[in-house]
Short mmCIF file of C-alpha atoms and ligand atoms in Angstrom, two decimals:
data_model
loop_
_atom_site.label_atom_id
_atom_site.label_comp_id
_atom_site.label_asym_id
_atom_site.label_seq_id
_atom_site.Cartn_x
_atom_site.Cartn_y
_atom_site.Cartn_z
CA UNK A 1 -0.89 25.58 -4.74
CA UNK A 2 1.32 24.30 -2.35
CA UNK A 3 1.21 20.17 -1.58
CA UNK A 4 0.00 19.24 1.10
CA UNK A 5 2.52 17.21 3.13
CA UNK A 6 1.20 13.75 3.14
CA UNK A 7 3.70 13.00 6.67
CA UNK A 8 2.19 15.93 8.41
CA UNK A 9 -1.90 14.04 7.22
CA UNK A 10 -0.25 10.89 9.05
CA UNK A 11 0.61 12.89 12.06
CA UNK A 12 -3.12 14.17 12.74
CA UNK A 13 -4.31 11.25 11.81
CA UNK A 14 -2.02 9.78 14.95
CA UNK A 15 -2.94 12.69 17.30
CA UNK A 16 -6.44 11.74 16.99
CA UNK A 17 -5.85 8.26 17.77
CA UNK A 18 -3.87 8.63 20.51
CA UNK A 19 -5.75 11.71 22.36
CA UNK A 20 -8.86 9.46 22.05
CA UNK A 21 -7.26 6.67 23.96
CA UNK A 22 -5.10 8.33 26.06
CA UNK A 23 -2.15 6.80 24.76
CA UNK A 24 0.75 7.18 26.75
CA UNK A 25 2.50 10.15 26.26
CA UNK A 26 6.26 8.37 26.65
CA UNK A 27 5.17 5.81 23.78
CA UNK A 28 3.49 8.65 22.05
CA UNK A 29 7.12 10.23 21.54
CA UNK A 30 8.62 7.04 20.16
CA UNK A 31 5.92 6.71 17.23
CA UNK A 32 6.02 10.19 16.24
CA UNK A 33 9.08 10.38 15.07
CA UNK A 34 11.04 8.10 12.13
CA UNK A 35 14.46 5.21 13.10
CA UNK A 36 16.03 5.96 10.43
CA UNK A 37 16.30 7.48 7.54
CA UNK A 38 19.12 6.70 4.54
CA UNK A 39 19.50 8.47 1.66
CA UNK A 40 21.37 7.67 -0.87
CA UNK A 41 22.50 9.66 -4.49
CA UNK A 42 24.19 6.81 -6.91
CA UNK A 43 25.50 6.78 -10.07
CA UNK A 44 24.33 4.71 -13.00
CA UNK A 45 25.86 4.08 -16.45
CA UNK A 46 23.04 4.81 -19.18
CA UNK A 47 22.49 2.91 -22.58
CA UNK A 48 24.44 6.11 -24.19
CA UNK A 49 27.44 5.34 -22.25
CA UNK A 50 26.40 8.72 -19.59
CA UNK A 51 26.40 8.77 -16.24
CA UNK A 52 22.96 9.84 -14.45
CA UNK A 53 22.98 10.25 -10.21
CA UNK A 54 19.62 9.08 -8.55
CA UNK A 55 18.77 10.23 -5.26
CA UNK A 56 17.21 6.67 -3.74
CA UNK A 57 14.96 6.82 0.10
CA UNK A 58 14.50 4.13 2.66
CA UNK A 59 12.77 4.91 5.99
CA UNK A 60 12.38 2.56 8.77
CA UNK A 61 9.71 3.71 11.06
CA UNK A 62 10.00 1.41 13.78
CA UNK A 63 10.30 -2.46 14.78
CA UNK A 64 9.11 -3.03 17.61
CA UNK A 65 6.85 -5.81 16.57
CA UNK A 66 9.33 -7.24 13.94
CA UNK A 67 11.22 -6.27 10.58
CA UNK A 68 10.97 -3.03 8.88
CA UNK A 69 8.93 -3.71 5.93
CA UNK A 70 7.46 -1.64 3.41
CA UNK A 71 7.20 -1.19 -0.22
CA UNK A 72 9.68 0.35 -3.12
CA UNK A 73 8.74 2.72 -5.62
CA UNK A 74 9.88 5.01 -8.54
CA UNK A 75 8.03 8.03 -8.81
CA UNK A 76 8.84 11.87 -9.77
CA UNK A 77 7.03 12.70 -6.74
CA UNK A 78 9.14 10.38 -4.36
CA UNK A 79 11.00 12.35 -1.57
CA UNK A 80 11.60 12.09 2.25
CA UNK A 81 8.37 13.76 3.36
CA UNK A 82 6.00 10.85 1.68
CA UNK A 83 8.15 8.51 2.21
CA UNK A 84 8.29 8.91 5.90
CA UNK A 85 5.04 8.68 5.34
CA UNK A 86 4.41 5.51 4.37
CA UNK A 87 6.56 4.17 6.24
CA UNK A 88 4.57 5.47 9.12
CA UNK A 89 1.87 4.13 7.78
CA UNK A 90 3.54 0.63 7.41
CA UNK A 91 3.67 0.44 10.86
CA UNK A 92 0.08 0.87 11.55
CA UNK A 93 -0.90 -1.83 9.08
CA UNK A 94 1.06 -4.72 10.28
CA UNK A 95 0.14 -3.93 13.63
CA UNK A 96 -3.92 -3.85 12.89
CA UNK A 97 -3.13 -7.01 9.77
CA UNK A 98 -1.85 -8.74 13.20
CA UNK A 99 1.43 -10.09 11.98
CA UNK A 100 4.90 -9.80 13.46
CA UNK A 101 6.55 -6.67 11.18
CA UNK A 102 7.03 -3.33 11.52
CA UNK A 103 6.85 -0.20 9.43
CA UNK A 104 9.24 0.89 5.86
CA UNK A 105 9.25 2.30 2.93
CA UNK A 106 11.54 4.26 0.29
CA UNK A 107 11.75 4.59 -3.26
CA UNK A 108 13.98 6.51 -5.93
CA UNK A 109 12.87 9.83 -7.04
CA UNK A 110 12.58 9.38 -11.12
CA UNK A 111 10.21 9.07 -14.16
CA UNK A 112 10.65 4.80 -14.26
CA UNK A 113 8.69 5.65 -17.89
CA UNK A 114 11.40 7.07 -19.36
CA UNK A 115 14.04 4.86 -19.28
CA UNK A 116 14.76 1.18 -20.76
CA UNK A 117 14.20 -2.16 -19.66
CA UNK A 118 18.32 -2.54 -19.41
CA UNK A 119 18.22 1.01 -17.29
CA UNK A 120 15.91 0.13 -15.12
CA UNK A 121 18.19 -2.67 -14.21
CA UNK A 122 21.46 -1.42 -13.80
CA UNK A 123 19.24 1.64 -11.23
CA UNK A 124 17.71 -1.11 -9.69
CA UNK A 125 20.69 -3.29 -8.89
CA UNK A 126 22.72 0.12 -8.32
CA UNK A 127 20.27 1.17 -5.46
CA UNK A 128 20.00 -2.34 -4.05
CA UNK A 129 24.06 -2.17 -3.81
CA UNK A 130 23.55 1.44 -2.92
CA UNK A 131 21.53 -0.07 0.43
CA UNK A 132 23.53 -2.40 1.15
CA UNK A 133 23.40 -4.02 4.50
CA UNK A 134 20.41 -1.34 5.77
CA UNK A 135 18.30 -4.38 4.23
CA UNK A 136 17.99 -8.01 4.83
CA UNK A 137 15.73 -10.92 5.18
CA UNK A 138 15.64 -10.07 8.69
CA UNK A 139 15.59 -6.52 9.58
CA UNK A 140 14.31 -5.04 6.88
CA UNK A 141 12.63 -6.32 3.82
CA UNK A 142 11.12 -4.10 0.73
CA UNK A 143 8.16 -5.07 -1.44
CA UNK A 144 6.60 -3.95 -4.94
CA UNK A 145 4.46 -0.71 -4.91
CA UNK A 146 4.39 2.33 -6.95
CA UNK A 147 5.57 1.29 -10.78
CA UNK A 148 7.79 -1.73 -9.20
CA UNK A 149 6.73 -4.78 -9.83
CA UNK A 150 8.13 -8.71 -9.53
CA UNK A 151 10.49 -8.52 -12.43
CA UNK A 152 12.01 -5.07 -10.43
CA UNK A 153 12.19 -7.88 -6.88
CA UNK A 154 13.68 -10.21 -8.48
CA UNK A 155 16.36 -8.32 -9.56
CA UNK A 156 17.04 -6.87 -6.04
CA UNK A 157 17.12 -10.05 -4.88
CA UNK A 158 19.34 -11.69 -6.98
CA UNK A 159 21.63 -7.71 -6.75
CA UNK A 160 21.69 -8.89 -2.68
CA UNK A 161 22.57 -12.58 -3.09
CA UNK A 162 25.32 -11.80 -4.58
CA UNK A 163 26.63 -9.41 -1.94
CA UNK A 164 26.54 -12.35 0.43
CA UNK A 165 28.98 -15.03 1.07
CA UNK A 166 27.87 -18.17 -1.19
CA UNK A 167 27.01 -19.66 2.07
CA UNK A 168 24.26 -17.94 2.74
CA UNK A 169 22.66 -17.24 -0.42
CA UNK A 170 20.18 -19.77 -0.18
CA UNK A 171 18.85 -18.32 3.08
CA UNK A 172 18.23 -14.69 2.26
CA UNK A 173 15.41 -15.46 -0.40
CA UNK A 174 12.64 -13.79 2.05
CA UNK A 175 15.55 -10.39 1.59
CA UNK A 176 12.35 -9.64 -1.18
CA UNK A 177 8.77 -9.98 -1.25
CA UNK A 178 6.47 -10.34 -4.28
CA UNK A 179 9.03 -11.62 -5.84
CA UNK A 180 8.22 -13.76 -9.46
CA UNK A 181 6.71 -16.98 -8.21
CA UNK A 182 9.55 -18.79 -9.88
CA UNK A 183 11.99 -16.91 -7.82
CA UNK A 184 10.38 -17.73 -4.37
CA UNK A 185 7.64 -15.76 -4.66
CA UNK A 186 4.08 -16.72 -3.04
CA UNK A 187 1.24 -17.95 -5.63
CA UNK A 188 -1.55 -14.96 -4.55
CA UNK A 189 0.77 -11.91 -3.95
CA UNK A 190 0.26 -10.12 -7.60
CA UNK A 191 -3.51 -9.86 -5.97
CA UNK A 192 -2.84 -10.00 -2.78
CA UNK A 193 -4.03 -6.70 -2.13
CA UNK A 194 -6.80 -6.39 -4.02
CA UNK A 195 -8.23 -9.60 -2.83
CA UNK A 196 -7.41 -7.86 1.07
CA UNK A 197 -9.82 -5.06 -0.25
CA UNK A 198 -12.85 -7.58 -1.51
CA UNK A 199 -12.28 -8.89 1.64
CA UNK A 200 -12.96 -6.19 3.80
CA UNK A 201 -15.37 -4.74 1.52
CA UNK A 202 -18.28 -7.91 1.74
CA UNK A 203 -17.02 -7.82 5.32
CA UNK A 204 -18.60 -4.32 5.93
CA UNK A 205 -21.46 -4.84 3.46
CA UNK A 206 -22.29 -8.43 5.01
CA UNK A 207 -22.39 -6.43 8.36
CA UNK A 208 -24.01 -3.02 7.42
CA UNK A 209 -26.64 -4.49 4.84
CA UNK A 210 -25.20 -3.08 1.89
CA UNK A 211 -25.78 -5.08 -1.04
CA UNK A 212 -22.62 -5.75 -4.01
CA UNK A 213 -24.62 -7.33 -6.57
CA UNK A 214 -25.67 -4.47 -8.32
CA UNK A 215 -23.72 -1.35 -7.10
CA UNK A 216 -22.19 0.87 -9.00
CA UNK A 217 -18.82 2.12 -8.38
CA UNK A 218 -16.00 3.77 -9.42
CA UNK A 219 -12.00 3.33 -9.69
CA UNK A 220 -8.81 5.98 -9.65
CA UNK A 221 -5.58 3.60 -10.80
CA UNK A 222 -5.77 0.86 -12.23
CA UNK A 223 -2.12 -0.49 -11.76
CA UNK A 224 -1.78 -3.82 -9.43
CA UNK A 225 -4.47 -2.14 -6.99
CA UNK A 226 -7.08 -1.49 -8.87
CA UNK A 227 -7.50 -3.33 -11.70
CA UNK A 228 -7.27 -6.63 -9.15
CA UNK A 229 -10.19 -4.60 -7.04
CA UNK A 230 -12.02 -4.60 -9.76
CA UNK A 231 -11.88 -8.23 -11.20
CA UNK A 232 -12.22 -9.65 -7.77
CA UNK A 233 -15.34 -7.79 -7.55
CA UNK A 234 -16.80 -8.73 -10.61
CA UNK A 235 -18.30 -12.31 -9.86
CA UNK A 236 -19.85 -9.79 -6.99
CA UNK A 237 -22.37 -8.61 -9.39
CA UNK A 238 -20.48 -5.31 -8.42
CA UNK A 239 -20.52 -2.69 -11.82
CA UNK A 240 -17.38 -0.18 -12.11
CA UNK A 241 -18.87 2.74 -14.06
CA UNK A 242 -16.08 5.19 -13.80
CA UNK A 243 -12.25 4.35 -14.03
CA UNK A 244 -9.31 7.29 -14.19
CA UNK A 245 -5.53 6.70 -14.59
CA UNK A 246 -2.85 8.69 -15.37
CA UNK A 247 -3.73 8.94 -18.88
CA UNK A 248 -7.13 9.83 -18.04
CA UNK A 249 -10.86 8.83 -17.48
CA UNK A 250 -13.85 6.63 -18.57
CA UNK A 251 -17.46 6.27 -17.92
CA UNK A 252 -19.99 4.11 -18.42
CA UNK A 253 -22.78 3.55 -17.02
CA UNK A 254 -23.47 0.28 -17.91
CA UNK A 255 -20.31 -0.85 -16.70
CA UNK A 256 -16.83 -1.27 -17.57
CA UNK A 257 -15.69 -4.77 -18.01
CA UNK A 258 -12.67 -4.85 -15.14
CA UNK A 259 -10.90 -7.79 -16.98
CA UNK A 260 -11.30 -6.30 -20.74
CA UNK A 261 -9.82 -3.25 -19.16
CA UNK A 262 -6.99 -5.24 -17.91
CA UNK A 263 -5.94 -6.87 -20.76
CA UNK A 264 -6.04 -3.64 -22.27
CA UNK A 265 -4.01 -1.75 -20.15
CA UNK A 266 -1.74 -4.22 -19.71
CA UNK A 267 -0.58 -4.37 -23.68
CA UNK A 268 -1.23 0.00 -23.90
CA UNK A 269 0.47 0.28 -20.98
CA UNK A 270 -2.31 2.79 -20.17
CA UNK A 271 -6.33 3.38 -19.69
CA UNK A 272 -6.65 5.62 -22.18
CA UNK A 273 -8.11 4.40 -26.12
CA UNK A 274 -9.55 1.47 -24.39
CA UNK A 275 -13.75 1.52 -26.30
CA UNK A 276 -15.31 0.03 -23.45
CA UNK A 277 -16.82 3.71 -21.69
CA UNK A 278 -16.25 7.65 -22.84
CA UNK A 279 -13.50 10.01 -22.24
CA UNK A 280 -14.07 12.09 -19.71
CA UNK A 281 -11.98 15.02 -17.64
CA UNK A 282 -10.79 14.51 -14.10
CA UNK A 283 -13.57 16.54 -12.88
CA UNK A 284 -16.62 14.33 -14.68
CA UNK A 285 -14.98 11.80 -13.47
CA UNK A 286 -15.12 12.66 -9.57
CA UNK A 287 -18.58 14.03 -9.99
CA UNK A 288 -19.98 10.04 -10.95
CA UNK A 289 -23.00 9.19 -9.33
CA UNK A 290 -21.98 5.48 -7.77
CA UNK A 291 -22.50 3.92 -4.56
CA UNK A 292 -18.66 3.99 -3.92
CA UNK A 293 -15.18 4.34 -5.02
CA UNK A 294 -12.12 3.05 -4.71
CA UNK A 295 -9.15 5.33 -5.20
CA UNK A 296 -6.19 2.91 -5.92
CA UNK A 297 -3.66 5.99 -7.55
CA UNK A 298 -1.41 8.38 -5.27
CA UNK A 299 -2.45 10.15 -2.05
CA UNK A 300 -3.74 13.16 -1.62
CA UNK A 301 -6.24 12.65 -4.27
CA UNK A 302 -9.23 13.48 -2.27
CA UNK A 303 -8.59 17.08 -1.07
CA UNK A 304 -10.64 20.36 0.43
CA UNK A 305 -11.15 21.04 -3.47
CA UNK A 306 -12.33 17.48 -4.66
CA UNK A 307 -14.02 15.53 -1.88
CA UNK A 308 -17.53 18.49 -1.90
CA UNK A 309 -17.34 17.12 -6.07
CA UNK A 310 -18.02 13.40 -4.98
CA UNK A 311 -21.26 11.51 -5.83
CA UNK A 312 -20.79 8.55 -3.66
CA UNK A 313 -21.74 7.16 -0.36
CA UNK A 314 -18.60 4.71 0.70
CA UNK A 315 -14.69 4.99 0.33
CA UNK A 316 -12.99 2.28 0.17
CA UNK A 317 -9.38 3.24 0.43
CA UNK A 318 -6.93 0.97 -1.71
CA UNK A 319 -4.15 3.51 -2.03
CA UNK A 320 -2.15 4.36 1.03
CA UNK A 321 -3.00 8.43 1.99
CA UNK A 322 -5.52 9.35 -0.72
CA UNK A 323 -7.65 11.30 1.69
CA UNK A 324 -6.20 14.37 3.28
CA UNK A 325 -7.29 16.03 6.34
CA UNK A 326 -9.34 18.22 4.46
CA UNK A 327 -10.85 16.09 2.86
CA UNK A 328 -11.57 13.16 5.23
CA UNK A 329 -13.67 16.12 7.02
CA UNK A 330 -15.50 16.73 4.61
CA UNK A 331 -16.96 13.88 3.56
CA UNK A 332 -17.31 13.42 6.76
CA UNK A 333 -20.09 15.95 6.78
CA UNK A 334 -21.14 15.11 3.55
CA UNK A 335 -22.38 11.35 5.47
CA UNK A 336 -19.26 9.56 3.07
CA UNK A 337 -18.21 6.86 5.20
CA UNK A 338 -14.42 5.79 4.45
CA UNK A 339 -12.75 1.91 5.15
CA UNK A 340 -9.57 3.47 5.37
CA UNK A 341 -6.57 2.11 3.41
CA UNK A 342 -4.24 1.09 6.69
CA UNK A 343 -7.04 -2.15 6.99
CA UNK A 344 -8.18 -2.28 3.05
CA UNK A 345 -4.92 -2.80 1.62
CA UNK A 346 -3.32 -5.29 3.99
CA UNK A 347 -3.53 -8.19 2.06
CA UNK A 348 -0.71 -7.19 0.78
CA UNK A 349 1.53 -7.21 3.31
CA UNK A 350 -0.50 -10.26 5.15
CA UNK A 351 0.61 -12.49 1.62
CA UNK A 352 4.37 -10.72 1.77
CA UNK A 353 4.27 -12.35 5.19
CA UNK A 354 3.24 -15.56 3.61
CA UNK A 355 6.19 -14.84 0.86
CA UNK A 356 8.59 -14.45 3.89
CA UNK A 357 7.24 -17.49 6.28
CA UNK A 358 7.23 -19.98 3.27
CA UNK A 359 10.47 -18.63 2.22
CA UNK A 360 11.97 -19.63 5.46
CA UNK A 361 9.81 -23.11 5.45
CA UNK A 362 11.11 -23.59 1.79
CA UNK A 363 7.77 -24.20 2.00
CA UNK A 364 5.15 -23.97 -1.20
CA UNK A 365 1.39 -22.85 -0.98
CA UNK A 366 -1.61 -23.34 -3.21
CA UNK A 367 -3.64 -20.47 -4.16
CA UNK A 368 -6.23 -22.23 -1.65
CA UNK A 369 -4.29 -21.88 0.94
CA UNK A 370 -2.70 -18.22 0.78
CA UNK A 371 -6.80 -16.92 -0.20
CA UNK A 372 -7.53 -19.44 3.13
CA UNK A 373 -4.89 -17.79 5.82
CA UNK A 374 -5.39 -13.93 4.12
CA UNK A 375 -9.44 -14.24 4.72
CA UNK A 376 -9.09 -15.54 7.88
CA UNK A 377 -6.12 -12.61 9.21
CA UNK A 378 -7.56 -9.37 7.83
CA UNK A 379 -11.39 -10.88 8.82
CA UNK A 380 -9.58 -10.79 12.20
CA UNK A 381 -8.20 -7.08 11.86
CA UNK A 382 -11.49 -5.58 10.15
CA UNK A 383 -14.05 -7.07 13.11
CA UNK A 384 -10.47 -5.61 15.83
CA UNK A 385 -11.66 -2.39 13.76
CA UNK A 386 -15.04 -2.51 13.89
CA UNK A 387 -15.00 -3.07 17.52
CA UNK A 388 -12.53 -0.25 18.24
CA UNK A 389 -15.01 1.73 16.40
CA UNK A 390 -18.32 1.02 18.43
CA UNK A 391 -16.53 0.59 21.85
CA UNK A 392 -14.29 4.78 20.70
CA UNK A 393 -17.98 5.48 18.73
CA UNK A 394 -15.19 6.97 16.62
CA UNK A 395 -15.02 6.74 13.07
CA UNK A 396 -12.99 4.36 10.99
CA UNK A 397 -9.51 5.27 10.51
CA UNK A 398 -9.54 6.83 14.30
CA UNK A 399 -10.30 3.07 15.11
CA UNK A 400 -8.32 1.50 13.27
CA UNK A 401 -5.14 4.02 14.71
CA UNK A 402 -6.72 2.72 17.76
CA UNK A 403 -6.47 -0.88 17.18
CA UNK A 404 -2.41 -0.10 15.98
CA UNK A 405 -1.41 2.25 19.05
CA UNK A 406 -2.87 -0.16 21.42
CA UNK A 407 -0.75 -3.04 20.45
CA UNK A 408 1.98 -0.98 19.89
CA UNK A 409 2.03 0.07 23.38
CA UNK A 410 0.82 -3.06 24.88
CA UNK A 411 4.41 -4.26 23.52
CA UNK A 412 6.85 -0.74 24.26
CA UNK A 413 5.01 -1.35 28.27
CA UNK A 414 6.28 -4.75 28.19
CA UNK A 415 9.60 -4.54 27.18
CA UNK A 416 10.09 -1.16 27.98
CA UNK A 417 12.79 1.05 26.78
CA UNK A 418 16.65 0.51 26.92
CA UNK A 419 19.36 1.42 28.04
P1 NAD B 501 0.63 0.41 -9.91
O1 NAD B 501 1.85 1.38 -10.40
O2 NAD B 501 0.33 -0.68 -9.78
O3 NAD B 501 -0.24 1.55 -10.09
C1 NAD B 501 -0.96 2.95 -9.98
C2 NAD B 501 -2.12 3.48 -10.98
O4 NAD B 501 -2.03 4.54 -10.80
C3 NAD B 501 -1.56 3.20 -12.25
O5 NAD B 501 -3.36 2.86 -12.93
C4 NAD B 501 -1.63 4.91 -12.79
O6 NAD B 501 -1.52 5.48 -14.25
C5 NAD B 501 -2.30 5.64 -11.75
N1 NAD B 501 -2.21 6.70 -11.72
C6 NAD B 501 -0.71 7.13 -11.52
N2 NAD B 501 -0.72 8.44 -11.07
C7 NAD B 501 -2.59 8.82 -11.62
C8 NAD B 501 -3.23 10.44 -11.38
N3 NAD B 501 -1.99 11.17 -11.48
N4 NAD B 501 -4.24 9.88 -11.19
C9 NAD B 501 -5.21 9.11 -12.07
N5 NAD B 501 -4.46 7.75 -12.00
C10 NAD B 501 -3.06 7.54 -11.22
O7 NAD B 501 0.82 0.57 -8.63
P2 NAD B 501 -0.19 0.31 -7.44
O8 NAD B 501 1.00 -0.89 -7.09
O9 NAD B 501 -1.21 -0.39 -7.99
O10 NAD B 501 -0.28 0.98 -6.38
C11 NAD B 501 -1.15 1.75 -6.19
C12 NAD B 501 -1.37 2.74 -4.37
O11 NAD B 501 -2.23 0.91 -3.60
C13 NAD B 501 -0.46 2.88 -3.70
O12 NAD B 501 -0.92 4.16 -2.62
C14 NAD B 501 0.62 2.28 -3.14
O13 NAD B 501 1.46 2.43 -1.95
C15 NAD B 501 -0.91 1.59 -2.68
N6 NAD B 501 -0.81 -0.13 -2.35
C16 NAD B 501 -0.08 -0.86 -2.80
C17 NAD B 501 0.16 -2.59 -3.32
C18 NAD B 501 0.55 -3.33 -3.81
O14 NAD B 501 0.82 -4.65 -3.40
N7 NAD B 501 1.08 -3.30 -4.95
C19 NAD B 501 -0.46 -2.88 -1.78
C20 NAD B 501 -0.58 -1.66 -0.42
C21 NAD B 501 -1.29 -0.33 -0.81
#
């Protein structure tokens, strides 16, 4: 079966909101395309001494609200269509979050697990070198995404700084976010996406009388977003009954302990083999009866084939684009409410913005300050989306897009198009 184009999914979602709100047709033309698409092919010396060629991407979707911002992904499925889509989602997300950034995304098409740590370092540094001045602290700021982490960001930082004249180096530390705390990162960035998701879910649960205490849920993907969401839901009394990662799925109606599973995954790199649940196949996992589902792995997981299998009341999208257009329609027909990715996973980029601000001001905020500001920022985003949902009598994804497009439209109208 042909894989759905993720960029087409974005454009369908965009068109639905643009039609409903009556987006200015001229601005619609601008937002329907990306601004810059950088593709670099670069050589890296492997441990064996042989040279291997890699293809890396950086798509800059829009920067009318501020510097381009978005993660870098190392995965075999990375291609120009996927990166375009992920970059567009960043434009909407930063607009919804109310932070002064545009949208971008990038990555390398590769199987990161096939390389040694030394090779990964050389691949990362060579990619950074190949991108050159296409990234920069006031221009385009990468961050972690699937299979990239704080260590990868530290290598990007170091390589970028080496390419700067010595006098410039110390004022360029904000060229990437999601760095290790010792290298200029922010406390709270690691858990920020999961934390933001939990803040949104808490706010929604309060507004719509949904009891998190005792609610059952399932998670797909137990990396940064999935594991932090689960660990932060534990104090709310929510019960994790099913989990799936790249190695397989586990169920336990009595609850899987997120902290124990996170410790296991940190040690073994996969959920498979964890004794706190029974292994099941993909279809059984999807059919699990639960109150809500957090997809936190990759895009195109909830489709015409898989959406009919779900037995949940609510989807809280942690991943970007987990639901394709057919999947979305089927979930709506089944009465399953979707809290969309562009709102639920905005915590990561919000705390990236805080890291960037701290670097610019040479400050260090403590965790209480970071969490407090994140809560305030994401709650106001949540309220803007909730109000648009009510005002336009629409679904939450379309409501979220309307919030983003309204802000972008306002700025384009104020600034005009030059020359
Ligand atoms: P990660 O690399 O830390 O974790 C990815 C997880 O997905 C792993 O548990 C992996 O085993 C699992 N996975 C991969 N393929 C799978 C498959 N076929 N079936 C089931 N599970 C599979 O990545 P992450 O940073 O947690 O990102 C996850 C999603 O969240 C992505 O869509 C990413 O774009 C999005 N996101 C991440 C951040 C962030 O701050 N890291 C912010 C916003 C959105």
